[in-house]
mmCIF file of C-alpha atoms in Angstrom:
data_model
loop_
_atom_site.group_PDB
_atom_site.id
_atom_site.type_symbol
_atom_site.label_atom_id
_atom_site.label_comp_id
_atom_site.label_asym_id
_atom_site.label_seq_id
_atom_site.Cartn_x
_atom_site.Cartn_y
_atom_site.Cartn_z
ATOM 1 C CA UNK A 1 168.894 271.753 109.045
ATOM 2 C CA UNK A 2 166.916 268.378 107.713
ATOM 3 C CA UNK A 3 169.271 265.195 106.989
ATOM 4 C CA UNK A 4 169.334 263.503 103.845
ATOM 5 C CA UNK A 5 166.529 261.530 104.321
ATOM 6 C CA UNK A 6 164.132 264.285 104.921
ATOM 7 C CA UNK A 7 164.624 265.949 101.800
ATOM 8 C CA UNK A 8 161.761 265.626 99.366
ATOM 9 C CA UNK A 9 162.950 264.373 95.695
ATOM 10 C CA UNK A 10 160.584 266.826 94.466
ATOM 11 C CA UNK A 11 162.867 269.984 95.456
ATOM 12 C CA UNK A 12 165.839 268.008 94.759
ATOM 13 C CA UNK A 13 164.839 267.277 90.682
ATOM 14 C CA UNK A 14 163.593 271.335 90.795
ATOM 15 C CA UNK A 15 167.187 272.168 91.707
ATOM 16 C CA UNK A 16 168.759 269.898 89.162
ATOM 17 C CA UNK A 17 166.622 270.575 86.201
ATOM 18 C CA UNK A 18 166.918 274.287 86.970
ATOM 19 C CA UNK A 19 170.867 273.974 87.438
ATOM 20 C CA UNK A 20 171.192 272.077 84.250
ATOM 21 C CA UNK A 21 168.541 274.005 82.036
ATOM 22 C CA UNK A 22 169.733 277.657 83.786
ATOM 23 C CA UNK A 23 166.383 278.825 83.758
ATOM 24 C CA UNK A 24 163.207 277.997 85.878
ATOM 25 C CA UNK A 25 161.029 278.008 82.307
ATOM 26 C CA UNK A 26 163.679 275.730 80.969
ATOM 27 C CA UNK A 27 163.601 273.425 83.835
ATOM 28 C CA UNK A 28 159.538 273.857 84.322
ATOM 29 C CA UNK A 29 159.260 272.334 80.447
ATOM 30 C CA UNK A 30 161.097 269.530 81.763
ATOM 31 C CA UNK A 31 159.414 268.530 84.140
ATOM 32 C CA UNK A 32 156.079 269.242 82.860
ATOM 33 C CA UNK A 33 155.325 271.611 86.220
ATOM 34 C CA UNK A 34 154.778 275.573 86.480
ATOM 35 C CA UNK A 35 157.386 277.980 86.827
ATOM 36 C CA UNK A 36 155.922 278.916 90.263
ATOM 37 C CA UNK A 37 155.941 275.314 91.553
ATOM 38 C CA UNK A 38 159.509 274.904 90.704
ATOM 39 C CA UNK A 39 160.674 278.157 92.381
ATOM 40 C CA UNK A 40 158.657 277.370 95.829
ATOM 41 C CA UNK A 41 160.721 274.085 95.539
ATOM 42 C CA UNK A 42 163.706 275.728 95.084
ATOM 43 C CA UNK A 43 162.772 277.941 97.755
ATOM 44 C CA UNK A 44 161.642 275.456 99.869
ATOM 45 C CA UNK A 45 165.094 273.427 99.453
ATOM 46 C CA UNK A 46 167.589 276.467 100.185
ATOM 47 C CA UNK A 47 165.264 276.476 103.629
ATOM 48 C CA UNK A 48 165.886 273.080 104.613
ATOM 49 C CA UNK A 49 169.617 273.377 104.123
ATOM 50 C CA UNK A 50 170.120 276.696 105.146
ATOM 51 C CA UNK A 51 171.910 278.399 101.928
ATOM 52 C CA UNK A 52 171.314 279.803 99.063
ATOM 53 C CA UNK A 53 171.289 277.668 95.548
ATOM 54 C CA UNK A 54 170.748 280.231 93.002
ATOM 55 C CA UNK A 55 171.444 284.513 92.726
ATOM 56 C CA UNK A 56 168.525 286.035 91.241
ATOM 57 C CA UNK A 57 170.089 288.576 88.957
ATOM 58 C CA UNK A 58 167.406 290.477 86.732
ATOM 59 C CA UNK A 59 165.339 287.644 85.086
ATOM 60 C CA UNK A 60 168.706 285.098 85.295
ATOM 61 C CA UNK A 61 169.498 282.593 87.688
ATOM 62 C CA UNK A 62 173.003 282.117 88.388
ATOM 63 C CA UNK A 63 174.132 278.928 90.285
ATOM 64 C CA UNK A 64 176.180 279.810 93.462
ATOM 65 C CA UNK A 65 179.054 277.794 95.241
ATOM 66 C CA UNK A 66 177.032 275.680 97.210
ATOM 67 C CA UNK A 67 174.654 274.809 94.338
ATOM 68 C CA UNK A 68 177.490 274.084 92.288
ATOM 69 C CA UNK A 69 178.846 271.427 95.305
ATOM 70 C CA UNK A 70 175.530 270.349 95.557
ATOM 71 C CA UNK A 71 175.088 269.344 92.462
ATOM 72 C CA UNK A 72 177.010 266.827 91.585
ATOM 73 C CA UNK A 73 175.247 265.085 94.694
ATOM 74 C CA UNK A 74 171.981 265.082 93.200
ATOM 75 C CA UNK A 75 172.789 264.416 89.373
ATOM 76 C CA UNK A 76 174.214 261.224 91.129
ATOM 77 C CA UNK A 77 171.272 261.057 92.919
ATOM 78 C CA UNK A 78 169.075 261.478 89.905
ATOM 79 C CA UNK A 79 171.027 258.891 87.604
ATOM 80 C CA UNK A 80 170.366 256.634 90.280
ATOM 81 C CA UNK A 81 167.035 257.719 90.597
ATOM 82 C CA UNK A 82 166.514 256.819 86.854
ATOM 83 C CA UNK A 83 167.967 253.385 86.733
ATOM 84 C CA UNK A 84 165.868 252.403 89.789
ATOM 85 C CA UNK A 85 162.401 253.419 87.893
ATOM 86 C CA UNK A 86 163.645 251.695 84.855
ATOM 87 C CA UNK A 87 164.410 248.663 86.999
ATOM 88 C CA UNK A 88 161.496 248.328 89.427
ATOM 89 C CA UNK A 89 158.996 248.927 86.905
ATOM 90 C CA UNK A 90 160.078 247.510 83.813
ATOM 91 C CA UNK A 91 159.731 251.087 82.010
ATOM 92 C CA UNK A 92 162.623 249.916 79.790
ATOM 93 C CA UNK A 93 160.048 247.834 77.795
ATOM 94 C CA UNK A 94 157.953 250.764 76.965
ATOM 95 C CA UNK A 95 160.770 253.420 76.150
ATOM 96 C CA UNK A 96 160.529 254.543 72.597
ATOM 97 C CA UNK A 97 161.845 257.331 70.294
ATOM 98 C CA UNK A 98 165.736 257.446 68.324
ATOM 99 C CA UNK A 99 168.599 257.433 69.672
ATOM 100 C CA UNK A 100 171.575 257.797 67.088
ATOM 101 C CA UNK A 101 175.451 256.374 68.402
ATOM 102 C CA UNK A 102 178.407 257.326 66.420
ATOM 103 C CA UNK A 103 181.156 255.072 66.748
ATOM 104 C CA UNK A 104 183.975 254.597 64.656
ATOM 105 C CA UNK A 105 183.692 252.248 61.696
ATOM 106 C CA UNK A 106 185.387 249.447 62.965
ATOM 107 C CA UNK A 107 183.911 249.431 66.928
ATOM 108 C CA UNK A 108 179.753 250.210 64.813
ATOM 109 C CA UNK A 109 180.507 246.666 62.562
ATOM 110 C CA UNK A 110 182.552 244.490 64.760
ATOM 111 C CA UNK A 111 181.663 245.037 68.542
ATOM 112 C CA UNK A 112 178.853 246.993 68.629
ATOM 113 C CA UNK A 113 176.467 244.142 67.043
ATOM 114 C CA UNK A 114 176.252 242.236 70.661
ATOM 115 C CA UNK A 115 175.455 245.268 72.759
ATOM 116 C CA UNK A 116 172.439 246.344 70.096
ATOM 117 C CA UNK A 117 170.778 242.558 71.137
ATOM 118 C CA UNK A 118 170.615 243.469 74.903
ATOM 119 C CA UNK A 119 169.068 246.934 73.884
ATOM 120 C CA UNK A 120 166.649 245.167 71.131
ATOM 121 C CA UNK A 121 165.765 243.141 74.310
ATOM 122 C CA UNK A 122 165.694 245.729 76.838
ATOM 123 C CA UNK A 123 164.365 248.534 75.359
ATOM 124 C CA UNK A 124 162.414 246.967 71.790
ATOM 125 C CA UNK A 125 160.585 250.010 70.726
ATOM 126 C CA UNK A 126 163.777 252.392 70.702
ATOM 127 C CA UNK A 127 164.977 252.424 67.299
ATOM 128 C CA UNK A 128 168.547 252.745 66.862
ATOM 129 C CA UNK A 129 170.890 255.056 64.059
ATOM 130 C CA UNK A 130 174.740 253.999 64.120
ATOM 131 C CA UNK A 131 176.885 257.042 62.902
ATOM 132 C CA UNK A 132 179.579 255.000 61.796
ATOM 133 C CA UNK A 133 182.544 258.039 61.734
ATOM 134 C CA UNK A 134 185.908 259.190 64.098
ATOM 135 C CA UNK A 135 184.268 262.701 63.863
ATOM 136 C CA UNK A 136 183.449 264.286 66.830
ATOM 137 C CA UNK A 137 182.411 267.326 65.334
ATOM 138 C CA UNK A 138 179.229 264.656 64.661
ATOM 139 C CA UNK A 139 177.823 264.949 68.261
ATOM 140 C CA UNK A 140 178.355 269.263 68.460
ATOM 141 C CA UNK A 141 176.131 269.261 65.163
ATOM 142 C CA UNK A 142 173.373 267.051 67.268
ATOM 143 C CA UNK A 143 173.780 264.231 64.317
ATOM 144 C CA UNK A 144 174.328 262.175 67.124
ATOM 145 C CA UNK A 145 173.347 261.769 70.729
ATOM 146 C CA UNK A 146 176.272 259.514 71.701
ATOM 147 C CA UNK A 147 179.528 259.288 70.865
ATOM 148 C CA UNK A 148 182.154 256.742 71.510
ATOM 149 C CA UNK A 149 185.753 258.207 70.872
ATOM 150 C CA UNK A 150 189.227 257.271 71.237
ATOM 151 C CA UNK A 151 190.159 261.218 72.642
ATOM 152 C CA UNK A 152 188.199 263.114 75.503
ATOM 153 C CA UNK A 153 186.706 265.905 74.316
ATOM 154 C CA UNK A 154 187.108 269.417 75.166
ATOM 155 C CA UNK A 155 183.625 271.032 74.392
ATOM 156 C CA UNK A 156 181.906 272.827 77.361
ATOM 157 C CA UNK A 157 178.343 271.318 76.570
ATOM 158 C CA UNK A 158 179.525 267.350 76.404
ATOM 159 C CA UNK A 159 180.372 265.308 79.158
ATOM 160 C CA UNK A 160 182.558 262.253 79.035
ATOM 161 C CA UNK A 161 183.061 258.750 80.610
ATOM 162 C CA UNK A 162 186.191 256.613 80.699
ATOM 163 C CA UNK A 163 184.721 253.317 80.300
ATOM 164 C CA UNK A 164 187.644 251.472 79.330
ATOM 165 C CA UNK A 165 191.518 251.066 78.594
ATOM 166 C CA UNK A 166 191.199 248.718 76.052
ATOM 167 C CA UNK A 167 193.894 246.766 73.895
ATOM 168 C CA UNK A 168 195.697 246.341 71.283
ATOM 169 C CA UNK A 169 198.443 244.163 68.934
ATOM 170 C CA UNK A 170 199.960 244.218 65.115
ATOM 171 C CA UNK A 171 198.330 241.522 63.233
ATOM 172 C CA UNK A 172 199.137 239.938 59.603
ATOM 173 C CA UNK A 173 197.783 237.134 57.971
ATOM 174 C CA UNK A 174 199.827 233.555 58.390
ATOM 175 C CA UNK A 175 200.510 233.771 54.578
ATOM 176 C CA UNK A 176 201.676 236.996 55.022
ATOM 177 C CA UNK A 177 204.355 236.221 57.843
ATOM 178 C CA UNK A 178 204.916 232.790 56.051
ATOM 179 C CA UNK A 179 206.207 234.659 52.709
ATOM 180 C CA UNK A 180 208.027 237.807 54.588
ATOM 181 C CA UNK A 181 208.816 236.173 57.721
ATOM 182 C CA UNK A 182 207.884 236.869 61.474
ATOM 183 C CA UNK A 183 209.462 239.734 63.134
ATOM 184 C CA UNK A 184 211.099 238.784 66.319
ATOM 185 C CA UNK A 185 211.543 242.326 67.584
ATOM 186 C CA UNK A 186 210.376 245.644 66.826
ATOM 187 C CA UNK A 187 213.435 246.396 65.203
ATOM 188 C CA UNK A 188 212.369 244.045 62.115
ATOM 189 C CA UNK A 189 208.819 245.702 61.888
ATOM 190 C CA UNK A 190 210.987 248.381 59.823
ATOM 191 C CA UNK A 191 211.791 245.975 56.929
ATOM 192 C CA UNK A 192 207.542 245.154 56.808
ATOM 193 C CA UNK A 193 204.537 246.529 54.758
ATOM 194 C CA UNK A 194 202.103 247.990 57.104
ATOM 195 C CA UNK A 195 198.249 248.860 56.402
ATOM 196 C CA UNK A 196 197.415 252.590 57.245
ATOM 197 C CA UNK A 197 194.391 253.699 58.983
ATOM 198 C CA UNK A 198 193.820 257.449 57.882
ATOM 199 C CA UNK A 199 196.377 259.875 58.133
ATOM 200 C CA UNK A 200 199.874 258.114 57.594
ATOM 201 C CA UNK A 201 201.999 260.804 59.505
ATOM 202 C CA UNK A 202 199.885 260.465 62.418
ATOM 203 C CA UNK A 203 200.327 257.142 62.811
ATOM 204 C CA UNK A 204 204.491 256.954 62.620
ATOM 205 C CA UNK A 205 204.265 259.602 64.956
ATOM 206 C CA UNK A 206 202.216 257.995 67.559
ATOM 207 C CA UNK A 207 204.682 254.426 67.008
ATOM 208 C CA UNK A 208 207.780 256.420 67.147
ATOM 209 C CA UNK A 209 207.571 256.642 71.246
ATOM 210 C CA UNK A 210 207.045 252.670 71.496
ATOM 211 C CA UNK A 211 210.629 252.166 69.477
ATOM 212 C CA UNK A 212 208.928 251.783 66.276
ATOM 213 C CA UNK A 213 210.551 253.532 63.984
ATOM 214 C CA UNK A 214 208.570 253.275 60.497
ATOM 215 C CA UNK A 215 208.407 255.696 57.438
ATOM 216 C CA UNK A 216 206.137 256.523 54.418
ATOM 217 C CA UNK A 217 208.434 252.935 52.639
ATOM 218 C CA UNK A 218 206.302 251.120 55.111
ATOM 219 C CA UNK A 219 202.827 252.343 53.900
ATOM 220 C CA UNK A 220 202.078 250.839 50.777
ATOM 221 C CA UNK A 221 198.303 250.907 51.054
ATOM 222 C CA UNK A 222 195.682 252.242 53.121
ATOM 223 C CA UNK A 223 192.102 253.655 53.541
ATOM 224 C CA UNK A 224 190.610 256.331 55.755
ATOM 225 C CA UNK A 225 187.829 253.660 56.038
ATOM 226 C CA UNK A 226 189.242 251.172 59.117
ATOM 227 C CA UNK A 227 186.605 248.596 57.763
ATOM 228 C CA UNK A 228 188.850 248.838 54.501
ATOM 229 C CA UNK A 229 191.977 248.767 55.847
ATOM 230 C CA UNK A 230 191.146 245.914 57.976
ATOM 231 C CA UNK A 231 190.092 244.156 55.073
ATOM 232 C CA UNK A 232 193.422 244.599 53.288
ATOM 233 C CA UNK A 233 194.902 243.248 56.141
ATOM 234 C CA UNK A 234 192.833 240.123 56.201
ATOM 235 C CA UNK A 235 193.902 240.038 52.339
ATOM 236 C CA UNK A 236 197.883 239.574 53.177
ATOM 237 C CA UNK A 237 198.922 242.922 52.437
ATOM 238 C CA UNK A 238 201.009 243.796 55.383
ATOM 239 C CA UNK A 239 200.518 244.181 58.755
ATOM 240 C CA UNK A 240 197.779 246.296 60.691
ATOM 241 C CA UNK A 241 197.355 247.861 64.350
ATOM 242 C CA UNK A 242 193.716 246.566 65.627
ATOM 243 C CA UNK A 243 192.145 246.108 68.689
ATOM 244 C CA UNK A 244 192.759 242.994 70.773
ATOM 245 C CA UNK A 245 188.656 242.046 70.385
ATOM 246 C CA UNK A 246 188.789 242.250 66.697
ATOM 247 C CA UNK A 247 192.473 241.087 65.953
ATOM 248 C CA UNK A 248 191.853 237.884 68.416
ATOM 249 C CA UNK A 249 188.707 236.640 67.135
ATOM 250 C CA UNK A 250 189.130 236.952 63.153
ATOM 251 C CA UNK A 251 190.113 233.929 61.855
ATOM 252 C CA UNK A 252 193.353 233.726 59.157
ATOM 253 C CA UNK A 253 195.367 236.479 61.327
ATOM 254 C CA UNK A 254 197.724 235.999 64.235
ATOM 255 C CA UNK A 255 199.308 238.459 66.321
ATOM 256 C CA UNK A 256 202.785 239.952 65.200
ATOM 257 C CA UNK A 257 205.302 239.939 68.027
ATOM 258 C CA UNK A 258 202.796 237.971 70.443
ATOM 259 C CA UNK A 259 205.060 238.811 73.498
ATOM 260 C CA UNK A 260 205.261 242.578 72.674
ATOM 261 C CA UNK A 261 203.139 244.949 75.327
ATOM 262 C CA UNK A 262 199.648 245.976 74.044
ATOM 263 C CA UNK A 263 199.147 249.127 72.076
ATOM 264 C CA UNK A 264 196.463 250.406 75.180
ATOM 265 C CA UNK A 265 194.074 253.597 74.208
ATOM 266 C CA UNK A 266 191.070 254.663 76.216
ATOM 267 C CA UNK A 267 187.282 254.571 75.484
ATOM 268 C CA UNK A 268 185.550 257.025 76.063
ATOM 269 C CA UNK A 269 181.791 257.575 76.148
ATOM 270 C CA UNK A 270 180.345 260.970 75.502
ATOM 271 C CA UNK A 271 176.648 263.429 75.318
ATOM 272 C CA UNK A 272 175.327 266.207 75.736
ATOM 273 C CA UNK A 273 174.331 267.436 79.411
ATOM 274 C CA UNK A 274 171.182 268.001 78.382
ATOM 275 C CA UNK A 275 170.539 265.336 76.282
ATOM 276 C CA UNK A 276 171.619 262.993 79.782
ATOM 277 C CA UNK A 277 169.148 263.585 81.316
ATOM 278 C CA UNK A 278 166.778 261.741 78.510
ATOM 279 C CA UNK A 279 165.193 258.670 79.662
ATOM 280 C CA UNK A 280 166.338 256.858 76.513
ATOM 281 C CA UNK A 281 169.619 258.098 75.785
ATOM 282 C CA UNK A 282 170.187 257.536 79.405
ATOM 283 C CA UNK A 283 169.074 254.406 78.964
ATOM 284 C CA UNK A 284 171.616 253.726 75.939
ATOM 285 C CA UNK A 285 174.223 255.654 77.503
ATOM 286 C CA UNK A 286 174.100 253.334 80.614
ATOM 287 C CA UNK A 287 173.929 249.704 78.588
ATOM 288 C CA UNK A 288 176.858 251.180 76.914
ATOM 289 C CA UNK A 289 178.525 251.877 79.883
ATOM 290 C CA UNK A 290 178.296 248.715 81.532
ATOM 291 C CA UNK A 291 178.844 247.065 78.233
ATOM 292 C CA UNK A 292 182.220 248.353 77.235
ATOM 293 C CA UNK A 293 183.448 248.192 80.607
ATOM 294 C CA UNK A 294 183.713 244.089 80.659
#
């Protein structure tokens, strides 16, 4: 049986685009290479390691154990693969084509903006479409190539990365807390106008396990736009959940109960399988990656 360092990449990227495609016609369009070709690959890789990859049944391929544990290897392998081209050669520069990001309103206007300047200077012919929305269902109608969500998602055909646990506090304006005073534990939050983002009941709900305890008295005004509701925050009308990021660096707010734990939710980054394989939304998906991480 060869070692690792015998293998040829060739056989290795048949195997992958076949296993991710499911078919070798699929995988052959990929790669720009004849059906044939790929299948003596194949063939030629299930020699050197001594099992079998793929069941021929009829005119379908179906992927067997050891394919599947394989894999993940080489779609590590091939990522890697990727980012070294990109690097060595400076292909980054000459990547073009649209690549459309939906993010929620709030992360597409305020912290977005700074990762779009290393892509403009990374990758200057891509062109870029921001989805601003909190609907998945966006990336399972291919309006968008990546999504970046608050939830994992369930679909089959997406895959997901948890890129960060990020932060968050309750924020009012200093006139605000100067006219209706400063709560000094979550018990006075009850006796305060709050901004809602979107659904109402949803949000009570999710405060009620943090000792929270707020009704629909507390929700005076509200938007299903975030961008809006922020902006009614900014404006004095009661106090708003936002992320640490945001809440810190806009001037005219302050944190509400500054010695209260963080409201944390995750980050997730999210595409299609096939559509990760794409040298620019791989490209995107990465600098996203590595940017929301910090």
């Amino acid at each position: 049986m060869s070692t690792l360092r015998d293998f040829d990449w060739n056989h290795i990227r048949a195997f992958l685009a076949t296993a991710e495609t499911g078919s070798l016609s699929a995988a052959a369009r990929r790669l720009g290479q004849t059906q044939p070709t790929l299948s003596r690959q194949i063939a030629a890789l299930e020699a050197d390691l001594g099992v079998m990859l793929f069941e021929r049944i009829g005119r379908s391929l179906e992927i067997t154990q050891a394919g599947v544990e394989l894999l993940e290897h080489t779609r590590e392998m091939g990522e890697a693969a990727n980012r070294i081209s990109l690097a060595a050669s400076g292909q980054a520069q000459s990547i073009e084509g649209l690549v459309r990001i939906t993010a929620s309103d709030v992360m597409a206007a305020y912290i977005l903006p700074d990762l779009l300047r290393d892509i403009r200077a990374q990758a200057p012919r891509l062109r870029i479409d921001v989805i601003a929305s909190n609907d998945i269902r966006d990336l399972m109608r291919r309006e968008a190539d990546i999504a970046i969500r608050h939830v994992r998602p369930d679909q089959p055909d997406l895959i997901a990365k948890l890129v960060q646990e990020a932060s968050g506090h309750f924020y009012a304006t200093t006139e605000y807390l100067n006219r209706a005073g400063r709560p000094t534990c979550k018990g006075d939050l009850s006796r305060h106008e709050f901004i809602s983002f979107g659904d109402t009941a949803q949000m009570i709900a999710y405060l009620k396990p943090m000792g929270i305890d707020l009704s629909d008295e507390n929700f005076r005004l509200g938007s299903q736009n975030g961008l809006v509701s922020w902006e009614y925050a900014k404006h004095g009308f009661g106090i708003a959940p936002m992320s640490q990021v945001v809440g810190d660096a806009t001037t005219g707010v302050e944190r509400v109960l500054p010695e209260m734990e963080p409201i944390t939710f995750p980050i997730w980054l999210t595409t299609h399988r096939e559509l990760h394989t794409s040298r620019r939304i791989r490209l995107v998906f990465d600098l996203l990656a590595e940017f929301l991480s910090k």
